[in-house]
Tab-separated table of C-alpha atoms and ligand atoms in Angstrom:
chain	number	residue	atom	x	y	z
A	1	UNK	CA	69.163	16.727	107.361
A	2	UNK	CA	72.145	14.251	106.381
A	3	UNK	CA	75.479	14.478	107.937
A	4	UNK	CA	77.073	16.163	104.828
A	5	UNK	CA	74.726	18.954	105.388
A	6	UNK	CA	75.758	18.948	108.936
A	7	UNK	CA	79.439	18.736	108.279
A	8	UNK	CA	79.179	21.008	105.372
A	9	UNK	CA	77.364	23.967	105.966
A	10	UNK	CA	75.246	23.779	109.695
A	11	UNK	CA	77.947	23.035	112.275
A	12	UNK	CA	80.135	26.329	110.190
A	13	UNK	CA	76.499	27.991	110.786
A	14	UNK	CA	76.145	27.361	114.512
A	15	UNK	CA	79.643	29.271	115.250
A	16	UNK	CA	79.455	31.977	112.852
A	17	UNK	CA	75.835	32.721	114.965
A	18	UNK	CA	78.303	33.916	117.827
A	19	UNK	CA	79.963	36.071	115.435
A	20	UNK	CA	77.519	38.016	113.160
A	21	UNK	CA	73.733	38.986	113.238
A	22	UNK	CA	72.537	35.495	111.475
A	23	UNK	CA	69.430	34.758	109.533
A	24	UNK	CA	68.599	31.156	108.649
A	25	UNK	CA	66.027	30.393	106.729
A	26	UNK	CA	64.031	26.711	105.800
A	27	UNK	CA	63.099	26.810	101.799
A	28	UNK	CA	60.392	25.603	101.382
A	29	UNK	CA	59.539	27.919	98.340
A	30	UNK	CA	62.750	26.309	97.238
A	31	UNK	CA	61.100	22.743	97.859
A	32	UNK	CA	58.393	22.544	95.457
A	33	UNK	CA	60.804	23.455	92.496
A	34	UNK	CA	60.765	19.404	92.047
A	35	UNK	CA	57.816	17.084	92.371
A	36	UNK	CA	56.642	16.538	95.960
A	37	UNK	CA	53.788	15.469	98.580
A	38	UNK	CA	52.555	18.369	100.298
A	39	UNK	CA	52.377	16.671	103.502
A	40	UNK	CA	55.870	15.254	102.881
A	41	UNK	CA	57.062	19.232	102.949
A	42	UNK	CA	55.209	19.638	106.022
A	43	UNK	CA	56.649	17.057	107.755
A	44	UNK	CA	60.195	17.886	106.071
A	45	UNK	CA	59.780	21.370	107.288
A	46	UNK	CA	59.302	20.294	110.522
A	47	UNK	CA	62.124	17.463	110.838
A	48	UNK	CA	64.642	19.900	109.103
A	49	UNK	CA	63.516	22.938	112.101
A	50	UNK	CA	64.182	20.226	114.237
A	51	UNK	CA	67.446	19.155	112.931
A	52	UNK	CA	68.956	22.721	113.158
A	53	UNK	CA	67.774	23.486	116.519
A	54	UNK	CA	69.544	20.322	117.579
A	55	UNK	CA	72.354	20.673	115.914
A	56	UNK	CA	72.854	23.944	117.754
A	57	UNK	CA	71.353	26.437	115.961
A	58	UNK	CA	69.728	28.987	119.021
A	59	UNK	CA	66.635	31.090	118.327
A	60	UNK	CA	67.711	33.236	121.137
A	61	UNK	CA	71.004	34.039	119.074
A	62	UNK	CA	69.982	33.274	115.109
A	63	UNK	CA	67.126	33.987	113.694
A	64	UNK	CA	65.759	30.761	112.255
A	65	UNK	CA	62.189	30.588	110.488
A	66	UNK	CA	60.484	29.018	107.562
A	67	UNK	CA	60.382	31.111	104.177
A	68	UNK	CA	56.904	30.614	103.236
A	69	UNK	CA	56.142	32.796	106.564
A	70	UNK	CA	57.506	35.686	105.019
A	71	UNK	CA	55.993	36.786	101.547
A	72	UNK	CA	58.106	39.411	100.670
A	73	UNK	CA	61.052	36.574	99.576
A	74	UNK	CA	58.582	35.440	96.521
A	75	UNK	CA	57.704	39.343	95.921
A	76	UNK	CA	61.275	40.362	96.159
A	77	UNK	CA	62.080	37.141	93.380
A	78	UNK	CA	59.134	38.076	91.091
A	79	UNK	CA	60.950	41.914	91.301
A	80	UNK	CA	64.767	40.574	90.306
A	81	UNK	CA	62.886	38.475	87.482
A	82	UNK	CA	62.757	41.664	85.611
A	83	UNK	CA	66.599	41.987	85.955
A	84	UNK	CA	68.074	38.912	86.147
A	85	UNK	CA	69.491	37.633	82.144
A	86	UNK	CA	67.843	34.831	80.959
A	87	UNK	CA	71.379	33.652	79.976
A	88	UNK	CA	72.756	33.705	83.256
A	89	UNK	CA	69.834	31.214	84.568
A	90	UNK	CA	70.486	28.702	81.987
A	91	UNK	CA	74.243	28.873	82.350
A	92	UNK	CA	73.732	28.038	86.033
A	93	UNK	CA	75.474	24.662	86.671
A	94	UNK	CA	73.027	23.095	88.762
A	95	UNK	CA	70.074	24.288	86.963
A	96	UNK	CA	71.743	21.895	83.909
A	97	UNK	CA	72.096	19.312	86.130
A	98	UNK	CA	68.809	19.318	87.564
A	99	UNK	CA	66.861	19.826	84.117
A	100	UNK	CA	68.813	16.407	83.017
A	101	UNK	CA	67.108	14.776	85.473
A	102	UNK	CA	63.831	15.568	84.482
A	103	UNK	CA	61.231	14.998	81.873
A	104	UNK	CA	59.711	18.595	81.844
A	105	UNK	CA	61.367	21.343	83.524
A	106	UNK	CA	59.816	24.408	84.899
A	107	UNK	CA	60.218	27.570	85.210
A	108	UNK	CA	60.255	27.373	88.871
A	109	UNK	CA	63.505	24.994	88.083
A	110	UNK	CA	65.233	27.955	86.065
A	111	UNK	CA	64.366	30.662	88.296
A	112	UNK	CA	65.567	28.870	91.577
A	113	UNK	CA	68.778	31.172	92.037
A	114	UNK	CA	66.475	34.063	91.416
A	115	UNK	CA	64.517	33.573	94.670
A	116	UNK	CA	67.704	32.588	96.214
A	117	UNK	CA	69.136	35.998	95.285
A	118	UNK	CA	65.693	37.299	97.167
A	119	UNK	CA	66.290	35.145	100.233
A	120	UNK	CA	69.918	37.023	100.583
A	121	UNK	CA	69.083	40.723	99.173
A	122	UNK	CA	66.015	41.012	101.303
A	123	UNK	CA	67.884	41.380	104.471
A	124	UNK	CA	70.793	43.126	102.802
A	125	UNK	CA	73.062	40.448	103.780
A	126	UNK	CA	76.740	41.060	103.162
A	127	UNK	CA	78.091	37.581	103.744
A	128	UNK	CA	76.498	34.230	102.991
A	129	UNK	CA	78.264	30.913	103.983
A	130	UNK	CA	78.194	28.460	101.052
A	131	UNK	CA	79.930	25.531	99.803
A	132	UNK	CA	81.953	25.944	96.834
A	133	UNK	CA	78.885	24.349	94.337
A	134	UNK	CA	76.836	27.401	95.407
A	135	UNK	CA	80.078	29.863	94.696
A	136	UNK	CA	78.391	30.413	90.976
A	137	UNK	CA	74.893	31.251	92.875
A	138	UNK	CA	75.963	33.233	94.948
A	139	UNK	CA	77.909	35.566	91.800
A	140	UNK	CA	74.205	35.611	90.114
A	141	UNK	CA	72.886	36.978	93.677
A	142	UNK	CA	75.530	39.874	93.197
A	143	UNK	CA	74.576	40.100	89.325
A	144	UNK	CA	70.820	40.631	90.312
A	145	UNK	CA	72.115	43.266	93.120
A	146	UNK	CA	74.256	45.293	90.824
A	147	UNK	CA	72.001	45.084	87.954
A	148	UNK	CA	68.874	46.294	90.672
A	149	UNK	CA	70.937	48.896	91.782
A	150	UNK	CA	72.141	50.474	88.321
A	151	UNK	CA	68.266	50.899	87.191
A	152	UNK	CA	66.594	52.210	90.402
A	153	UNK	CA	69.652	52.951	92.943
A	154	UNK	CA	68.945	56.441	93.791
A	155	UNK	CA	71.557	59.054	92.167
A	156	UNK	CA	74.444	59.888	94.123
A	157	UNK	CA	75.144	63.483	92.307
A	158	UNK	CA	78.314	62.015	91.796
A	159	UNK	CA	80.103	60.831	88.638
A	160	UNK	CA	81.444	56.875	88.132
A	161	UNK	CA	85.466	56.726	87.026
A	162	UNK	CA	84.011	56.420	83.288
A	163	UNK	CA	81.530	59.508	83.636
A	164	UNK	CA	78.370	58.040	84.021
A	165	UNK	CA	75.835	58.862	86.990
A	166	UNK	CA	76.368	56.876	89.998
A	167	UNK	CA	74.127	55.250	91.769
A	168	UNK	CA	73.350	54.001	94.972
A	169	UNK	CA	74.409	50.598	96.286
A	170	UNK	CA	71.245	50.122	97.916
A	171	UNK	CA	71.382	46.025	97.650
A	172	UNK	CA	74.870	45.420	99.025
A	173	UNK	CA	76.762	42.709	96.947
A	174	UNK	CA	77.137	39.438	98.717
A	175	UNK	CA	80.412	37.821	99.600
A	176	UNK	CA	80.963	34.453	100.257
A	177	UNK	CA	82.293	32.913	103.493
A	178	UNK	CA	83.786	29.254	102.489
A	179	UNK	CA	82.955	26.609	104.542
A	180	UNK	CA	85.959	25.167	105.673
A	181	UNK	CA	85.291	21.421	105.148
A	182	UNK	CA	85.058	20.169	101.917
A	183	UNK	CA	82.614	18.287	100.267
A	184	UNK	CA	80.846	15.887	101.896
A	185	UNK	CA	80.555	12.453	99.340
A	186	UNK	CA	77.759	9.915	99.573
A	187	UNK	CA	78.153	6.543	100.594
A	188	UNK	CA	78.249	5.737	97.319
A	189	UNK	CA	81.790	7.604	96.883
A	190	UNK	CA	80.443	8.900	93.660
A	191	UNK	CA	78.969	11.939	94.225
A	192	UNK	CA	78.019	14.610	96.936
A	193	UNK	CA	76.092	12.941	99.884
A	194	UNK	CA	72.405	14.070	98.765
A	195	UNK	CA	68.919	12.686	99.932
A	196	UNK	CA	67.712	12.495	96.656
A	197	UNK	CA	70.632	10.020	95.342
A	198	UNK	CA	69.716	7.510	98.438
A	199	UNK	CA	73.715	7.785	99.506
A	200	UNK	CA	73.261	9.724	102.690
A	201	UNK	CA	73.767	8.878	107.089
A	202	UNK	CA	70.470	11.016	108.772
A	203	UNK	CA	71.824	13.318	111.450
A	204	UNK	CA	68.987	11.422	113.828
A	205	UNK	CA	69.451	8.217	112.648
A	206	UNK	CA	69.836	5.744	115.189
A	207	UNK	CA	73.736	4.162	115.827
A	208	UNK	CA	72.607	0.719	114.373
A	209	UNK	CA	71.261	2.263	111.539
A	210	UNK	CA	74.377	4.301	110.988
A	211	UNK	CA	76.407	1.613	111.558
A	212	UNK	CA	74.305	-0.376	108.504
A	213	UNK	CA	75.023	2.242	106.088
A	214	UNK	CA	78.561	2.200	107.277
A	215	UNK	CA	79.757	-1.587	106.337
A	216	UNK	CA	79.100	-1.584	102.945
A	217	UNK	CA	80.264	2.321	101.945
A	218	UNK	CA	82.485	2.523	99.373
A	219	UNK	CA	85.911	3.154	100.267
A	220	UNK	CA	89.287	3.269	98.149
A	221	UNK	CA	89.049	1.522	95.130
A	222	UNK	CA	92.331	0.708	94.990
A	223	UNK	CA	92.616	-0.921	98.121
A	224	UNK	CA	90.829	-4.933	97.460
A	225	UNK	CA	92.859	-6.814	99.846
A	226	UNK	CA	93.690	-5.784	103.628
A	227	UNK	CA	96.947	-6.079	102.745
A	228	UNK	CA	97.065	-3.340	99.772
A	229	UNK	CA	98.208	0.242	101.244
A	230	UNK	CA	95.545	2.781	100.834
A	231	UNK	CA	95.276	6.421	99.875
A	232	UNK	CA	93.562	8.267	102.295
A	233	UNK	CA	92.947	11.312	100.614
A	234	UNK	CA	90.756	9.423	97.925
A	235	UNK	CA	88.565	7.804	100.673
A	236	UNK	CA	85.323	9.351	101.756
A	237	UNK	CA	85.527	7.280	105.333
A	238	UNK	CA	88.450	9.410	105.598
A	239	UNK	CA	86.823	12.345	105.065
A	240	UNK	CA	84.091	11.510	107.148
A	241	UNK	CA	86.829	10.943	110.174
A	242	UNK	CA	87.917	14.331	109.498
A	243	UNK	CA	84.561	16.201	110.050
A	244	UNK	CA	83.801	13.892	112.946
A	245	UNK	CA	87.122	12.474	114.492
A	246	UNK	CA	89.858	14.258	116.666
A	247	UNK	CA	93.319	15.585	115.076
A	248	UNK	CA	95.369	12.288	116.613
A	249	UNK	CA	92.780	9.850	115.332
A	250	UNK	CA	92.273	11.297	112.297
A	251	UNK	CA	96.369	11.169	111.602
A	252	UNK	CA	96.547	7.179	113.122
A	253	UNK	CA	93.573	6.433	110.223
A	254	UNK	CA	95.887	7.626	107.632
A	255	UNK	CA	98.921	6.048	108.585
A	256	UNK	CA	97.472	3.161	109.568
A	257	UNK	CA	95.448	3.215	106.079
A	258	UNK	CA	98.738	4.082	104.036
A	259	UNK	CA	100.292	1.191	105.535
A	260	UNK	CA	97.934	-1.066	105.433
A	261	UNK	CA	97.615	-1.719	109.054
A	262	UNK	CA	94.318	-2.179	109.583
A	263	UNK	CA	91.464	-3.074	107.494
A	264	UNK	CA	88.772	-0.920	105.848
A	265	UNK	CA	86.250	-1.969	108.670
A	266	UNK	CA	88.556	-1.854	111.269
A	267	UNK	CA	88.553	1.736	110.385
A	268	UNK	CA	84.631	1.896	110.092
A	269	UNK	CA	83.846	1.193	113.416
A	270	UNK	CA	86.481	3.689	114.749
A	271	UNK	CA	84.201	6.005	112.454
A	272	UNK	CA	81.320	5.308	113.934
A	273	UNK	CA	82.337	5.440	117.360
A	274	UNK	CA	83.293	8.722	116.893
A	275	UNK	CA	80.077	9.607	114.745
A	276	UNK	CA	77.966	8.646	117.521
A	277	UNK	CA	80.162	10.613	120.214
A	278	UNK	CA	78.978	13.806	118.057
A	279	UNK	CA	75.334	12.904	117.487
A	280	UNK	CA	74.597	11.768	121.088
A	281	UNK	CA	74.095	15.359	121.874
A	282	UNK	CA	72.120	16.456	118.987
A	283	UNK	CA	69.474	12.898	119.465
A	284	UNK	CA	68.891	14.032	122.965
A	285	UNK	CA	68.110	17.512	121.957
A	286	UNK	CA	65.625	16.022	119.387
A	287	UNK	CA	64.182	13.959	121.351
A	288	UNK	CA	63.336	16.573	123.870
A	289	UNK	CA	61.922	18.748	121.405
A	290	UNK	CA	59.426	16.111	119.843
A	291	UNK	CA	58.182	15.845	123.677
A	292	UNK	CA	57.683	19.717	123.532
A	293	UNK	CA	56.944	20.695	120.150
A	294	UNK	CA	56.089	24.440	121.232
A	295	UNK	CA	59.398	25.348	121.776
A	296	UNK	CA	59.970	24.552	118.166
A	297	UNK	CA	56.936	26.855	116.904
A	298	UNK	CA	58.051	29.681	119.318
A	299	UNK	CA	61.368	29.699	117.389
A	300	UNK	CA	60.460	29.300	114.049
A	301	UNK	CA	57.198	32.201	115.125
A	302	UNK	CA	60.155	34.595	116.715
A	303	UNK	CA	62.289	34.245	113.607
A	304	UNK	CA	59.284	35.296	111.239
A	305	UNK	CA	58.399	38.081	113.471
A	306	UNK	CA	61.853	39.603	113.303
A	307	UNK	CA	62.301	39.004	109.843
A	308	UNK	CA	58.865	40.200	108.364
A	309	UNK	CA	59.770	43.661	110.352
A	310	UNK	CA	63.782	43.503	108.168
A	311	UNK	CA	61.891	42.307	104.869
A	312	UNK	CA	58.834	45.289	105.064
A	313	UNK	CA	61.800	48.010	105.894
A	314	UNK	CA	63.527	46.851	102.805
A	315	UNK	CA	60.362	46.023	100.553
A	316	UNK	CA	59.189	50.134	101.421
A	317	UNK	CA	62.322	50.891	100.450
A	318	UNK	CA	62.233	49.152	97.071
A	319	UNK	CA	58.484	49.840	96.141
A	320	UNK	CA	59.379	53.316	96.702
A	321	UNK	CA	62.204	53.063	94.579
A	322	UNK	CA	60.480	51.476	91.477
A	323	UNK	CA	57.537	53.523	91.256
A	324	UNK	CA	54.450	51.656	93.189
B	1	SF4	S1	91.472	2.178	105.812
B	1	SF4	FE1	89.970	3.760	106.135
B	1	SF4	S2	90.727	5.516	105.005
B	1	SF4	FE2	91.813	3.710	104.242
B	1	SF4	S3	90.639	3.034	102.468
B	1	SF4	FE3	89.902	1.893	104.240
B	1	SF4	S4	88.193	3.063	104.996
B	1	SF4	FE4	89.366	4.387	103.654
């Protein structure tokens, strides 16, 4: 896990666990949708349990376990394959994305958002937090539902505004929740902070380390000579200081950037002081879970328990429903 996930999507997760009945899931189905070493996955599996229990993520609140555990998601997929338009797949933006990057592409590639809409339906979730890049997933998730629900929803005896038989709403139609930060960029300032495009700070990476990706990340453009006003809004470092720095230093960075009061590292180190004010925490939780790695597989075995017993009830349900 990078920072960007952190900022993005986990640290939103850990206090919306207070506030509804959460499921969080590790993908490794997801995973193998591009090449990989299968004991690279393990070990990713394991770091990115880890990471979220660190980061705050509590098995006695959530329920957090590892996707492979519980068959019915691939079942469930294979099931909205039948329903899901080919058209919508290939429209899907990051399915084009992905494909360009590749010499072959599988079908595992096009069908991704399929077993996502599993992941989601399965539990009959009504509200999934997501960035705004998975906003277009998320609509195929409530394509799959509707479309599921017009060919095997039970009939309601009643009649739809336009006279035909309604049906039951048996998969509920998933609404976003936005996270509230934006995008996290990489290092690079290019694109979105991503593991795969090398421009990414580790949420467990050591302060020096941090502090070596730091120096040399991009900042703005514009802004070649200490002297030269900057634009805050355009700078990623900014952006960083506003997931991980308080309210007053965040407004002294941009006035002191917009005026050119201080330099680009100046601002850096400020940065990473308060980076490692946030991580501190979540290393010393790590570190105290490598020493007992049980308490990891009691989590991740108490979230599969729970969730195998929420994915059966809905399976039945849906067997039933379909004719097996
Ligand atoms: S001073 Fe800070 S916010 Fe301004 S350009 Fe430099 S790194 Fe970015």
């Amino acid at each position: 896990m990078h920072v960007g996930n952190y900022l993005g999507a986990v640290k939103n997760w850990v206090r919306l666990q207070h506030e509804f009945e959460s499921i969080i899931c590790i993908v490794d189905y997801h995973a193998i949708t591009v090449k990989y070493d299968p004991a690279v996955l393990r070990e990713r599996r394991r770091e990115m349990a880890v990471s979220l229990l660190s980061a705050g993520i509590d098995p006695n609140v959530a329920s957090l376990f590892v996707q492979s555990q519980v068959p019915e998601h691939t079942e469930l997929a294979w099931i909205f394959n039948t329903v899901t338009p080919l058209g919508e797949l290939e429209r899907q933006t990051q399915f084009k994305e992905k494909a360009q990057r590749q010499e072959s592409v599988t079908a595992g590639l096009l069908n991704y958002p399929v077993l996502q809409a599993a992941d989601i339906l399965l539990y009959r979730a009504d509200k999934v937090p997501v960035g705004d890049d998975q906003i277009q997933h998320l609509e195929l998730s409530r394509v799959v539902a509707r479309r599921w629900n017009s060919l095997f929803g039970r009939p309601t005896g009643r009649l739809t505004e336009d006279g035909a038989e309604e049906r039951e709403q048996f998969f509920v139609e998933p609404e976003p929740v936005l996270t509230p930060t934006r995008r996290i960029m990489g290092l690079d300032g290019q694109s979105k902070m991503s593991k795969s495009l090398g421009n990414t700070i580790g949420l467990l990476e050591a302060p020096e380390a941090v502090w070596a990706k730091l120096r040399p990340a991009v900042t703005d453009p514009k802004r070649i000579r200490k002297t030269d006003p900057g634009t805050p809004e355009v700078c990623n470092i900014y952006h960083l200081h506003k997931g991980f720095s308080a309210l007053p230093t965040v407004e002294h960075v941009a006035a002191q950037c917009s005026s050119a009061g201080w330099g680009c590292i100046d601002c850096k180190k400020v940065l990473a002081e308060s980076i490692e004010q946030e991580l501190v925490p979540i290393r010393r939780r790590a570190a105290e879970l490598a020493e007992d790695p049980g308490e990891v597989d009691d989590a991740l075995a108490a979230g599969a328990a729970h969730c195998r017993v929420l994915a059966r009830e809905t399976m039945n349900e849906v067997r039933e429903r379909m004719g097996f």
